[in-house]
PDB file of N, CA and C in Angstrom:
ATOM      1  N   MET A 109     -57.470 -22.176  39.878  1.00 44.00           N
ATOM      2  CA  MET A 109     -56.987 -23.464  38.978  1.00 44.00           C
ATOM      3  C   MET A 109     -55.527 -22.759  38.738  1.00 44.00           C
ATOM      4  N   THR A 110     -54.240 -23.252  38.837  1.00 47.00           N
ATOM      5  CA  THR A 110     -52.868 -22.777  38.565  1.00 47.00           C
ATOM      6  C   THR A 110     -52.325 -23.894  37.589  1.00 47.00           C
ATOM      7  N   ALA A 111     -51.050 -23.163  36.876  1.00 50.00           N
ATOM      8  CA  ALA A 111     -50.928 -24.047  36.135  1.00 50.00           C
ATOM      9  C   ALA A 111     -49.653 -24.613  36.570  1.00 50.00           C
ATOM     10  N   VAL A 112     -49.592 -25.911  36.084  1.00 57.00           N
ATOM     11  CA  VAL A 112     -48.319 -26.670  36.633  1.00 57.00           C
ATOM     12  C   VAL A 112     -46.980 -26.384  35.959  1.00 57.00           C
ATOM     13  N   GLY A 113     -47.023 -25.904  34.836  1.00 64.00           N
ATOM     14  CA  GLY A 113     -45.767 -25.566  34.025  1.00 64.00           C
ATOM     15  C   GLY A 113     -45.749 -24.480  33.223  1.00 64.00           C
ATOM     16  N   ARG A 114     -44.449 -24.174  32.660  1.00 60.00           N
ATOM     17  CA  ARG A 114     -44.890 -22.976  31.798  1.00 60.00           C
ATOM     18  C   ARG A 114     -44.680 -23.239  30.255  1.00 60.00           C
ATOM     19  N   ASP A 115     -45.639 -22.547  29.847  1.00 61.00           N
ATOM     20  CA  ASP A 115     -46.308 -23.222  28.587  1.00 61.00           C
ATOM     21  C   ASP A 115     -46.072 -21.685  27.623  1.00 61.00           C
ATOM     22  N   PRO A 116     -44.456 -21.811  26.936  1.00 63.00           N
ATOM     23  CA  PRO A 116     -44.223 -20.579  26.316  1.00 63.00           C
ATOM     24  C   PRO A 116     -45.087 -20.326  24.916  1.00 63.00           C
ATOM     25  N   GLY A 117     -45.988 -21.281  24.226  1.00 71.00           N
ATOM     26  CA  GLY A 117     -46.251 -21.262  23.313  1.00 71.00           C
ATOM     27  C   GLY A 117     -45.173 -21.266  22.220  1.00 71.00           C
ATOM     28  N   LEU A 118     -45.246 -20.510  21.110  1.00 78.00           N
ATOM     29  CA  LEU A 118     -43.989 -20.365  20.113  1.00 78.00           C
ATOM     30  C   LEU A 118     -42.933 -19.006  20.474  1.00 78.00           C
ATOM     31  N   GLN A 119     -43.501 -18.567  21.545  1.00 79.00           N
ATOM     32  CA  GLN A 119     -42.068 -17.377  21.661  1.00 79.00           C
ATOM     33  C   GLN A 119     -41.093 -17.857  21.668  1.00 79.00           C
ATOM     34  N   PRO A 120     -40.275 -19.304  22.294  1.00 79.00           N
ATOM     35  CA  PRO A 120     -38.845 -18.926  22.413  1.00 79.00           C
ATOM     36  C   PRO A 120     -38.500 -19.170  20.890  1.00 79.00           C
ATOM     37  N   GLU A 121     -39.535 -19.814  19.722  1.00 82.00           N
ATOM     38  CA  GLU A 121     -39.198 -19.872  18.669  1.00 82.00           C
ATOM     39  C   GLU A 121     -38.779 -18.679  18.142  1.00 82.00           C
ATOM     40  N   ARG A 122     -39.763 -17.956  17.895  1.00 87.00           N
ATOM     41  CA  ARG A 122     -39.903 -16.363  17.634  1.00 87.00           C
ATOM     42  C   ARG A 122     -38.600 -15.368  17.965  1.00 87.00           C
ATOM     43  N   THR A 123     -38.261 -15.651  19.458  1.00 87.00           N
ATOM     44  CA  THR A 123     -37.356 -15.075  19.525  1.00 87.00           C
ATOM     45  C   THR A 123     -36.152 -15.596  18.969  1.00 87.00           C
ATOM     46  N   ARG A 124     -35.748 -16.875  18.959  1.00 87.00           N
ATOM     47  CA  ARG A 124     -34.730 -17.537  18.461  1.00 87.00           C
ATOM     48  C   ARG A 124     -34.597 -17.134  16.459  1.00 87.00           C
ATOM     49  N   LEU A 125     -35.588 -16.959  16.248  1.00 90.00           N
ATOM     50  CA  LEU A 125     -35.700 -16.412  14.604  1.00 90.00           C
ATOM     51  C   LEU A 125     -35.628 -15.153  14.614  1.00 90.00           C
ATOM     52  N   ALA A 126     -36.212 -14.058  15.421  1.00 91.00           N
ATOM     53  CA  ALA A 126     -34.921 -12.732  15.365  1.00 91.00           C
ATOM     54  C   ALA A 126     -33.585 -12.575  15.326  1.00 91.00           C
ATOM     55  N   TRP A 127     -33.039 -13.484  16.574  1.00 90.00           N
ATOM     56  CA  TRP A 127     -31.789 -13.463  16.731  1.00 90.00           C
ATOM     57  C   TRP A 127     -30.979 -14.149  15.132  1.00 90.00           C
ATOM     58  N   ARG A 128     -31.302 -14.634  14.659  1.00 91.00           N
ATOM     59  CA  ARG A 128     -31.077 -15.373  13.512  1.00 91.00           C
ATOM     60  C   ARG A 128     -31.307 -14.228  12.320  1.00 91.00           C
ATOM     61  N   ARG A 129     -32.462 -13.487  12.445  1.00 93.00           N
ATOM     62  CA  ARG A 129     -32.586 -12.348  11.612  1.00 93.00           C
ATOM     63  C   ARG A 129     -31.642 -11.184  11.776  1.00 93.00           C
ATOM     64  N   THR A 130     -31.543 -11.119  12.615  1.00 91.00           N
ATOM     65  CA  THR A 130     -30.371  -9.916  13.680  1.00 91.00           C
ATOM     66  C   THR A 130     -29.103 -10.331  13.245  1.00 91.00           C
ATOM     67  N   THR A 131     -28.800 -11.761  13.237  1.00 91.00           N
ATOM     68  CA  THR A 131     -27.347 -12.001  12.588  1.00 91.00           C
ATOM     69  C   THR A 131     -26.898 -12.069  11.222  1.00 91.00           C
ATOM     70  N   LEU A 132     -27.973 -12.568  10.769  1.00 92.00           N
ATOM     71  CA  LEU A 132     -27.821 -12.359   9.315  1.00 92.00           C
ATOM     72  C   LEU A 132     -27.580 -10.835   8.814  1.00 92.00           C
ATOM     73  N   SER A 133     -28.286  -9.739   9.454  1.00 89.00           N
ATOM     74  CA  SER A 133     -28.111  -8.304   8.926  1.00 89.00           C
ATOM     75  C   SER A 133     -26.940  -7.870   9.622  1.00 89.00           C
ATOM     76  N   CYS A 134     -26.411  -8.194  10.863  1.00 86.00           N
ATOM     77  CA  CYS A 134     -25.400  -8.058  10.686  1.00 86.00           C
ATOM     78  C   CYS A 134     -23.800  -8.563   9.907  1.00 86.00           C
ATOM     79  N   THR A 135     -24.008  -9.629   9.492  1.00 90.00           N
ATOM     80  CA  THR A 135     -23.912 -10.415   8.269  1.00 90.00           C
ATOM     81  C   THR A 135     -23.523  -9.640   7.128  1.00 90.00           C
ATOM     82  N   VAL A 136     -24.563  -9.088   6.819  1.00 89.00           N
ATOM     83  CA  VAL A 136     -24.455  -8.326   5.196  1.00 89.00           C
ATOM     84  C   VAL A 136     -23.752  -7.013   5.343  1.00 89.00           C
ATOM     85  N   VAL A 137     -23.688  -6.511   6.906  1.00 83.00           N
ATOM     86  CA  VAL A 137     -23.245  -5.159   6.874  1.00 83.00           C
ATOM     87  C   VAL A 137     -21.582  -5.369   6.937  1.00 83.00           C
ATOM     88  N   ALA A 138     -21.271  -6.213   7.681  1.00 83.00           N
ATOM     89  CA  ALA A 138     -20.042  -6.654   7.808  1.00 83.00           C
ATOM     90  C   ALA A 138     -19.369  -6.990   6.323  1.00 83.00           C
ATOM     91  N   LEU A 139     -19.902  -7.678   5.711  1.00 86.00           N
ATOM     92  CA  LEU A 139     -19.385  -7.775   4.104  1.00 86.00           C
ATOM     93  C   LEU A 139     -19.469  -6.932   3.267  1.00 86.00           C
ATOM     94  N   LEU A 140     -20.945  -6.067   2.814  1.00 83.00           N
ATOM     95  CA  LEU A 140     -20.531  -4.655   2.472  1.00 83.00           C
ATOM     96  C   LEU A 140     -19.482  -3.869   2.811  1.00 83.00           C
ATOM     97  N   ALA A 141     -19.366  -4.150   4.202  1.00 79.00           N
ATOM     98  CA  ALA A 141     -18.269  -2.871   4.575  1.00 79.00           C
ATOM     99  C   ALA A 141     -16.458  -3.377   4.166  1.00 79.00           C
ATOM    100  N   GLY A 142     -16.889  -4.927   4.136  1.00 79.00           N
ATOM    101  CA  GLY A 142     -15.303  -5.216   3.344  1.00 79.00           C
ATOM    102  C   GLY A 142     -15.432  -4.761   1.728  1.00 79.00           C
ATOM    103  N   ARG A 143     -16.481  -4.558   1.402  1.00 83.00           N
ATOM    104  CA  ARG A 143     -16.802  -4.993  -0.358  1.00 83.00           C
ATOM    105  C   ARG A 143     -16.412  -3.283  -0.780  1.00 83.00           C
ATOM    106  N   GLN A 144     -16.942  -2.208   0.341  1.00 79.00           N
ATOM    107  CA  GLN A 144     -16.519  -0.950   0.694  1.00 79.00           C
ATOM    108  C   GLN A 144     -15.175  -0.746   0.283  1.00 79.00           C
ATOM    109  N   ALA A 145     -14.466  -1.332   1.228  1.00 76.00           N
ATOM    110  CA  ALA A 145     -12.996  -1.088   1.464  1.00 76.00           C
ATOM    111  C   ALA A 145     -12.438  -1.608   0.295  1.00 76.00           C
ATOM    112  N   LEU A 146     -12.889  -3.133  -0.280  1.00 77.00           N
ATOM    113  CA  LEU A 146     -12.131  -3.396  -1.454  1.00 77.00           C
ATOM    114  C   LEU A 146     -11.993  -2.303  -2.819  1.00 77.00           C
ATOM    115  N   ASP A 147     -13.462  -1.898  -3.284  1.00 80.00           N
ATOM    116  CA  ASP A 147     -13.610  -1.165  -4.220  1.00 80.00           C
ATOM    117  C   ASP A 147     -13.294  -0.157  -4.132  1.00 80.00           C
ATOM    118  N   SER A 148     -12.640   1.100  -2.546  1.00 75.00           N
ATOM    119  CA  SER A 148     -12.367   1.808  -2.953  1.00 75.00           C
ATOM    120  C   SER A 148     -10.631   2.393  -2.723  1.00 75.00           C
ATOM    121  N   GLY A 149      -9.952   0.819  -2.920  1.00 74.00           N
ATOM    122  CA  GLY A 149      -8.863   0.660  -2.661  1.00 74.00           C
ATOM    123  C   GLY A 149      -8.477   0.461  -1.015  1.00 74.00           C
ATOM    124  N   VAL A 150      -7.204  -0.304  -1.248  1.00 68.00           N
ATOM    125  CA  VAL A 150      -6.971  -0.684  -0.036  1.00 68.00           C
ATOM    126  C   VAL A 150      -6.234  -0.195   0.789  1.00 68.00           C
ATOM    127  N   SER A 151      -6.529   0.930   1.741  1.00 74.00           N
ATOM    128  CA  SER A 151      -5.466   1.678   2.383  1.00 74.00           C
ATOM    129  C   SER A 151      -5.722   1.170   4.067  1.00 74.00           C
ATOM    130  N   GLY A 152      -4.606   2.079   4.678  1.00 78.00           N
ATOM    131  CA  GLY A 152      -4.338   1.295   6.123  1.00 78.00           C
ATOM    132  C   GLY A 152      -5.801   1.364   7.009  1.00 78.00           C
ATOM    133  N   ALA A 153      -6.261   2.597   6.877  1.00 75.00           N
ATOM    134  CA  ALA A 153      -7.647   3.014   7.569  1.00 75.00           C
ATOM    135  C   ALA A 153      -8.641   2.088   7.104  1.00 75.00           C
ATOM    136  N   GLY A 154      -8.498   1.543   6.270  1.00 75.00           N
ATOM    137  CA  GLY A 154      -9.751   0.415   5.408  1.00 75.00           C
ATOM    138  C   GLY A 154     -10.117  -0.364   5.379  1.00 75.00           C
ATOM    139  N   VAL A 155      -8.129  -1.199   6.185  1.00 79.00           N
ATOM    140  CA  VAL A 155      -8.187  -2.558   6.647  1.00 79.00           C
ATOM    141  C   VAL A 155      -8.493  -2.331   8.177  1.00 79.00           C
ATOM    142  N   ILE A 156      -8.062  -1.392   8.604  1.00 83.00           N
ATOM    143  CA  ILE A 156      -8.415  -1.325   9.989  1.00 83.00           C
ATOM    144  C   ILE A 156     -10.229  -1.422  10.488  1.00 83.00           C
ATOM    145  N   ALA A 157     -10.687  -0.357   9.605  1.00 80.00           N
ATOM    146  CA  ALA A 157     -11.953  -0.608   9.856  1.00 80.00           C
ATOM    147  C   ALA A 157     -13.048  -1.835   9.379  1.00 80.00           C
ATOM    148  N   VAL A 158     -12.221  -2.550   8.551  1.00 81.00           N
ATOM    149  CA  VAL A 158     -12.912  -3.574   8.230  1.00 81.00           C
ATOM    150  C   VAL A 158     -12.364  -5.099   9.282  1.00 81.00           C
ATOM    151  N   ALA A 159     -10.939  -4.871   9.730  1.00 85.00           N
ATOM    152  CA  ALA A 159     -10.818  -5.486  10.992  1.00 85.00           C
ATOM    153  C   ALA A 159     -11.403  -5.496  11.716  1.00 85.00           C
ATOM    154  N   LEU A 160     -11.851  -4.438  12.464  1.00 87.00           N
ATOM    155  CA  LEU A 160     -12.469  -4.073  13.101  1.00 87.00           C
ATOM    156  C   LEU A 160     -14.138  -4.261  13.323  1.00 87.00           C
ATOM    157  N   SER A 161     -14.295  -4.340  11.991  1.00 85.00           N
ATOM    158  CA  SER A 161     -15.970  -4.558  11.597  1.00 85.00           C
ATOM    159  C   SER A 161     -16.449  -6.117  11.733  1.00 85.00           C
ATOM    160  N   LEU A 162     -15.197  -6.951  11.228  1.00 87.00           N
ATOM    161  CA  LEU A 162     -14.899  -8.487  11.659  1.00 87.00           C
ATOM    162  C   LEU A 162     -14.965  -9.232  12.822  1.00 87.00           C
ATOM    163  N   LEU A 163     -14.078  -8.137  13.644  1.00 91.00           N
ATOM    164  CA  LEU A 163     -14.222  -8.193  15.445  1.00 91.00           C
ATOM    165  C   LEU A 163     -15.584  -8.478  15.923  1.00 91.00           C
ATOM    166  N   ALA A 164     -16.329  -7.183  15.641  1.00 90.00           N
ATOM    167  CA  ALA A 164     -17.780  -6.674  16.278  1.00 90.00           C
ATOM    168  C   ALA A 164     -18.487  -7.733  15.896  1.00 90.00           C
ATOM    169  N   TRP A 165     -18.273  -8.110  14.389  1.00 90.00           N
ATOM    170  CA  TRP A 165     -19.590  -8.984  13.681  1.00 90.00           C
ATOM    171  C   TRP A 165     -18.975 -10.649  14.472  1.00 90.00           C
ATOM    172  N   LEU A 166     -17.666 -10.760  14.596  1.00 92.00           N
ATOM    173  CA  LEU A 166     -17.696 -12.214  15.458  1.00 92.00           C
ATOM    174  C   LEU A 166     -18.168 -12.180  16.899  1.00 92.00           C
ATOM    175  N   GLY A 167     -17.853 -10.595  17.768  1.00 92.00           N
ATOM    176  CA  GLY A 167     -18.536 -11.050  19.050  1.00 92.00           C
ATOM    177  C   GLY A 167     -19.935 -10.817  18.970  1.00 92.00           C
ATOM    178  N   PHE A 168     -20.684 -10.112  17.997  1.00 92.00           N
ATOM    179  CA  PHE A 168     -22.200 -10.538  18.238  1.00 92.00           C
ATOM    180  C   PHE A 168     -22.498 -12.156  17.704  1.00 92.00           C
ATOM    181  N   LEU A 169     -21.999 -12.329  16.365  1.00 93.00           N
ATOM    182  CA  LEU A 169     -21.939 -13.829  16.453  1.00 93.00           C
ATOM    183  C   LEU A 169     -21.791 -14.803  17.782  1.00 93.00           C
ATOM    184  N   GLY A 170     -20.853 -14.607  18.616  1.00 92.00           N
ATOM    185  CA  GLY A 170     -20.952 -15.271  19.764  1.00 92.00           C
ATOM    186  C   GLY A 170     -21.972 -15.171  20.753  1.00 92.00           C
ATOM    187  N   VAL A 171     -22.344 -13.711  21.034  1.00 92.00           N
ATOM    188  CA  VAL A 171     -23.423 -13.868  21.739  1.00 92.00           C
ATOM    189  C   VAL A 171     -24.832 -14.132  21.701  1.00 92.00           C
ATOM    190  N   ALA A 172     -24.903 -14.137  20.174  1.00 92.00           N
ATOM    191  CA  ALA A 172     -26.382 -14.599  19.518  1.00 92.00           C
ATOM    192  C   ALA A 172     -26.502 -16.228  19.120  1.00 92.00           C
ATOM    193  N   HIS A 173     -25.194 -16.543  19.311  1.00 91.00           N
ATOM    194  CA  HIS A 173     -24.990 -17.990  19.075  1.00 91.00           C
ATOM    195  C   HIS A 173     -25.559 -18.724  20.977  1.00 91.00           C
ATOM    196  N   ARG A 174     -24.990 -17.911  21.518  1.00 90.00           N
ATOM    197  CA  ARG A 174     -24.965 -18.488  23.092  1.00 90.00           C
ATOM    198  C   ARG A 174     -26.697 -18.245  23.310  1.00 90.00           C
ATOM    199  N   ARG A 175     -27.089 -17.496  22.720  1.00 90.00           N
ATOM    200  CA  ARG A 175     -28.732 -17.015  23.191  1.00 90.00           C
ATOM    201  C   ARG A 175     -29.335 -17.697  22.406  1.00 90.00           C
ATOM    202  N   VAL A 176     -29.429 -17.948  21.322  1.00 88.00           N
ATOM    203  CA  VAL A 176     -30.183 -19.045  20.495  1.00 88.00           C
ATOM    204  C   VAL A 176     -30.214 -20.958  21.155  1.00 88.00           C
ATOM    205  N   THR A 177     -28.669 -20.815  21.596  1.00 87.00           N
ATOM    206  CA  THR A 177     -28.660 -22.487  21.916  1.00 87.00           C
ATOM    207  C   THR A 177     -29.354 -22.392  23.385  1.00 87.00           C
ATOM    208  N   GLY A 178     -29.192 -21.229  24.001  1.00 85.00           N
ATOM    209  CA  GLY A 178     -30.081 -21.305  25.362  1.00 85.00           C
ATOM    210  C   GLY A 178     -31.400 -21.103  25.252  1.00 85.00           C
ATOM    211  N   LEU A 179     -32.102 -21.098  24.305  1.00 81.00           N
ATOM    212  CA  LEU A 179     -33.572 -20.846  24.115  1.00 81.00           C
ATOM    213  C   LEU A 179     -34.054 -22.365  23.900  1.00 81.00           C
ATOM    214  N   GLY A 180     -32.985 -23.013  23.353  1.00 78.00           N
ATOM    215  CA  GLY A 180     -33.306 -24.826  23.336  1.00 78.00           C
ATOM    216  C   GLY A 180     -34.043 -25.739  24.295  1.00 78.00           C
ATOM    217  N   THR A 181     -33.780 -24.895  25.408  1.00 77.00           N
ATOM    218  CA  THR A 181     -34.276 -25.521  26.923  1.00 77.00           C
ATOM    219  C   THR A 181     -35.700 -25.140  27.353  1.00 77.00           C
ATOM    220  N   ALA A 182     -36.278 -26.266  28.240  1.00 73.00           N
ATOM    221  CA  ALA A 182     -37.904 -26.015  28.600  1.00 73.00           C
ATOM    222  C   ALA A 182     -37.999 -24.977  28.958  1.00 73.00           C
ATOM    223  N   GLU A 183     -37.219 -24.181  30.114  1.00 76.00           N
ATOM    224  CA  GLU A 183     -36.834 -22.984  30.719  1.00 76.00           C
ATOM    225  C   GLU A 183     -35.894 -22.373  30.199  1.00 76.00           C
ATOM    226  N   PRO A 184     -35.834 -21.280  29.034  1.00 79.00           N
ATOM    227  CA  PRO A 184     -34.544 -20.342  28.901  1.00 79.00           C
ATOM    228  C   PRO A 184     -34.633 -19.204  29.966  1.00 79.00           C
ATOM    229  N   VAL A 185     -32.850 -19.490  30.325  1.00 82.00           N
ATOM    230  CA  VAL A 185     -32.664 -18.439  30.758  1.00 82.00           C
ATOM    231  C   VAL A 185     -32.419 -16.840  31.034  1.00 82.00           C
ATOM    232  N   PRO A 186     -33.031 -16.082  31.295  1.00 85.00           N
ATOM    233  CA  PRO A 186     -33.102 -14.401  30.468  1.00 85.00           C
ATOM    234  C   PRO A 186     -31.492 -14.044  29.917  1.00 85.00           C
ATOM    235  N   LEU A 187     -32.062 -13.137  29.296  1.00 87.00           N
ATOM    236  CA  LEU A 187     -30.575 -12.780  28.998  1.00 87.00           C
ATOM    237  C   LEU A 187     -29.619 -11.838  29.551  1.00 87.00           C
ATOM    238  N   SER A 188     -28.767 -12.114  29.843  1.00 90.00           N
ATOM    239  CA  SER A 188     -27.865 -11.092  31.225  1.00 90.00           C
ATOM    240  C   SER A 188     -27.576 -10.059  30.378  1.00 90.00           C
ATOM    241  N   PRO A 189     -27.489  -8.976  31.295  1.00 93.00           N
ATOM    242  CA  PRO A 189     -27.720  -7.412  31.519  1.00 93.00           C
ATOM    243  C   PRO A 189     -25.854  -7.029  30.644  1.00 93.00           C
ATOM    244  N   ARG A 190     -24.952  -8.401  30.911  1.00 94.00           N
ATOM    245  CA  ARG A 190     -23.701  -8.153  30.161  1.00 94.00           C
ATOM    246  C   ARG A 190     -23.538  -8.455  28.996  1.00 94.00           C
ATOM    247  N   ARG A 191     -24.732  -9.680  28.508  1.00 92.00           N
ATOM    248  CA  ARG A 191     -24.607 -10.001  27.145  1.00 92.00           C
ATOM    249  C   ARG A 191     -25.377  -9.483  26.165  1.00 92.00           C
ATOM    250  N   ALA A 192     -26.486  -8.609  27.029  1.00 92.00           N
ATOM    251  CA  ALA A 192     -27.377  -7.529  26.022  1.00 92.00           C
ATOM    252  C   ALA A 192     -26.110  -6.374  25.950  1.00 92.00           C
ATOM    253  N   LEU A 193     -25.463  -5.729  26.859  1.00 94.00           N
ATOM    254  CA  LEU A 193     -24.773  -4.894  26.846  1.00 94.00           C
ATOM    255  C   LEU A 193     -23.510  -5.399  25.765  1.00 94.00           C
ATOM    256  N   THR A 194     -23.106  -6.231  25.455  1.00 93.00           N
ATOM    257  CA  THR A 194     -22.287  -7.020  24.682  1.00 93.00           C
ATOM    258  C   THR A 194     -23.222  -6.802  23.031  1.00 93.00           C
ATOM    259  N   ALA A 195     -23.930  -7.289  23.098  1.00 91.00           N
ATOM    260  CA  ALA A 195     -24.743  -7.488  21.461  1.00 91.00           C
ATOM    261  C   ALA A 195     -25.114  -5.828  20.926  1.00 91.00           C
ATOM    262  N   ALA A 196     -25.473  -4.876  22.378  1.00 93.00           N
ATOM    263  CA  ALA A 196     -25.675  -3.491  21.421  1.00 93.00           C
ATOM    264  C   ALA A 196     -24.332  -3.125  21.481  1.00 93.00           C
ATOM    265  N   ALA A 197     -23.525  -3.370  21.707  1.00 94.00           N
ATOM    266  CA  ALA A 197     -21.865  -2.424  21.824  1.00 94.00           C
ATOM    267  C   ALA A 197     -21.469  -3.283  20.327  1.00 94.00           C
ATOM    268  N   CYS A 198     -21.682  -4.447  20.097  1.00 91.00           N
ATOM    269  CA  CYS A 198     -21.175  -5.137  18.739  1.00 91.00           C
ATOM    270  C   CYS A 198     -21.895  -4.413  17.861  1.00 91.00           C
ATOM    271  N   THR A 199     -23.092  -3.963  17.827  1.00 89.00           N
ATOM    272  CA  THR A 199     -24.220  -3.763  17.035  1.00 89.00           C
ATOM    273  C   THR A 199     -23.731  -2.471  16.204  1.00 89.00           C
ATOM    274  N   VAL A 200     -23.724  -1.250  17.271  1.00 92.00           N
ATOM    275  CA  VAL A 200     -23.218  -0.117  17.548  1.00 92.00           C
ATOM    276  C   VAL A 200     -21.852  -0.255  16.433  1.00 92.00           C
ATOM    277  N   ALA A 201     -21.133  -0.498  17.200  1.00 90.00           N
ATOM    278  CA  ALA A 201     -19.767  -0.988  17.151  1.00 90.00           C
ATOM    279  C   ALA A 201     -19.671  -1.235  15.598  1.00 90.00           C
ATOM    280  N   LEU A 202     -19.953  -2.129  14.926  1.00 86.00           N
ATOM    281  CA  LEU A 202     -20.648  -2.473  13.673  1.00 86.00           C
ATOM    282  C   LEU A 202     -20.546  -1.360  12.615  1.00 86.00           C
ATOM    283  N   ALA A 203     -22.391  -0.872  13.418  1.00 85.00           N
ATOM    284  CA  ALA A 203     -22.331   0.535  12.515  1.00 85.00           C
ATOM    285  C   ALA A 203     -21.239   1.371  12.453  1.00 85.00           C
ATOM    286  N   VAL A 204     -20.575   1.641  13.029  1.00 87.00           N
ATOM    287  CA  VAL A 204     -19.293   2.909  12.936  1.00 87.00           C
ATOM    288  C   VAL A 204     -18.613   2.491  12.154  1.00 87.00           C
ATOM    289  N   PHE A 205     -17.991   1.068  12.521  1.00 82.00           N
ATOM    290  CA  PHE A 205     -16.786   0.663  11.347  1.00 82.00           C
ATOM    291  C   PHE A 205     -17.246   0.674   9.782  1.00 82.00           C
ATOM    292  N   ALA A 206     -18.314   0.385   9.908  1.00 77.00           N
ATOM    293  CA  ALA A 206     -18.879   0.017   8.177  1.00 77.00           C
ATOM    294  C   ALA A 206     -19.244   1.860   7.967  1.00 77.00           C
ATOM    295  N   ALA A 207     -19.493   2.233   8.541  1.00 79.00           N
ATOM    296  CA  ALA A 207     -19.764   3.598   8.098  1.00 79.00           C
ATOM    297  C   ALA A 207     -18.064   4.634   8.116  1.00 79.00           C
ATOM    298  N   ALA A 208     -17.060   3.919   8.502  1.00 78.00           N
ATOM    299  CA  ALA A 208     -15.880   4.668   8.526  1.00 78.00           C
ATOM    300  C   ALA A 208     -15.304   4.326   7.564  1.00 78.00           C
ATOM    301  N   THR A 209     -15.686   3.094   6.405  1.00 75.00           N
ATOM    302  CA  THR A 209     -15.217   2.441   5.375  1.00 75.00           C
ATOM    303  C   THR A 209     -15.469   3.385   4.097  1.00 75.00           C
ATOM    304  N   LEU A 210     -16.644   4.455   4.596  1.00 72.00           N
ATOM    305  CA  LEU A 210     -17.025   4.911   3.385  1.00 72.00           C
ATOM    306  C   LEU A 210     -16.151   6.438   3.361  1.00 72.00           C
ATOM    307  N   PHE A 211     -15.572   6.299   4.564  1.00 72.00           N
ATOM    308  CA  PHE A 211     -15.220   7.939   4.697  1.00 72.00           C
ATOM    309  C   PHE A 211     -13.604   7.531   4.400  1.00 72.00           C
TER     310      PHE A 211
END
């Protein structure tokens, strides 16, 4: 007995929700970094760190949006290595820039 079509079950929905949760977490980190920079006083380094945090957040948001949109098809294509690397780099960069606003 062979399967005619792919039955993904709820896996695409779980993956979509995971991308949304991660995007929400990145948004919170970027907002907290901005708030910390404003609370500690506006300095040149703080403004640069917040701007870079915003850029990293936008990069991750773009990758996540493309992935969530791509999961809406019957047979979603796998995440390309380039997009996976971009998402990972944006996440690490966001953490580094957010930590930089503390110092």
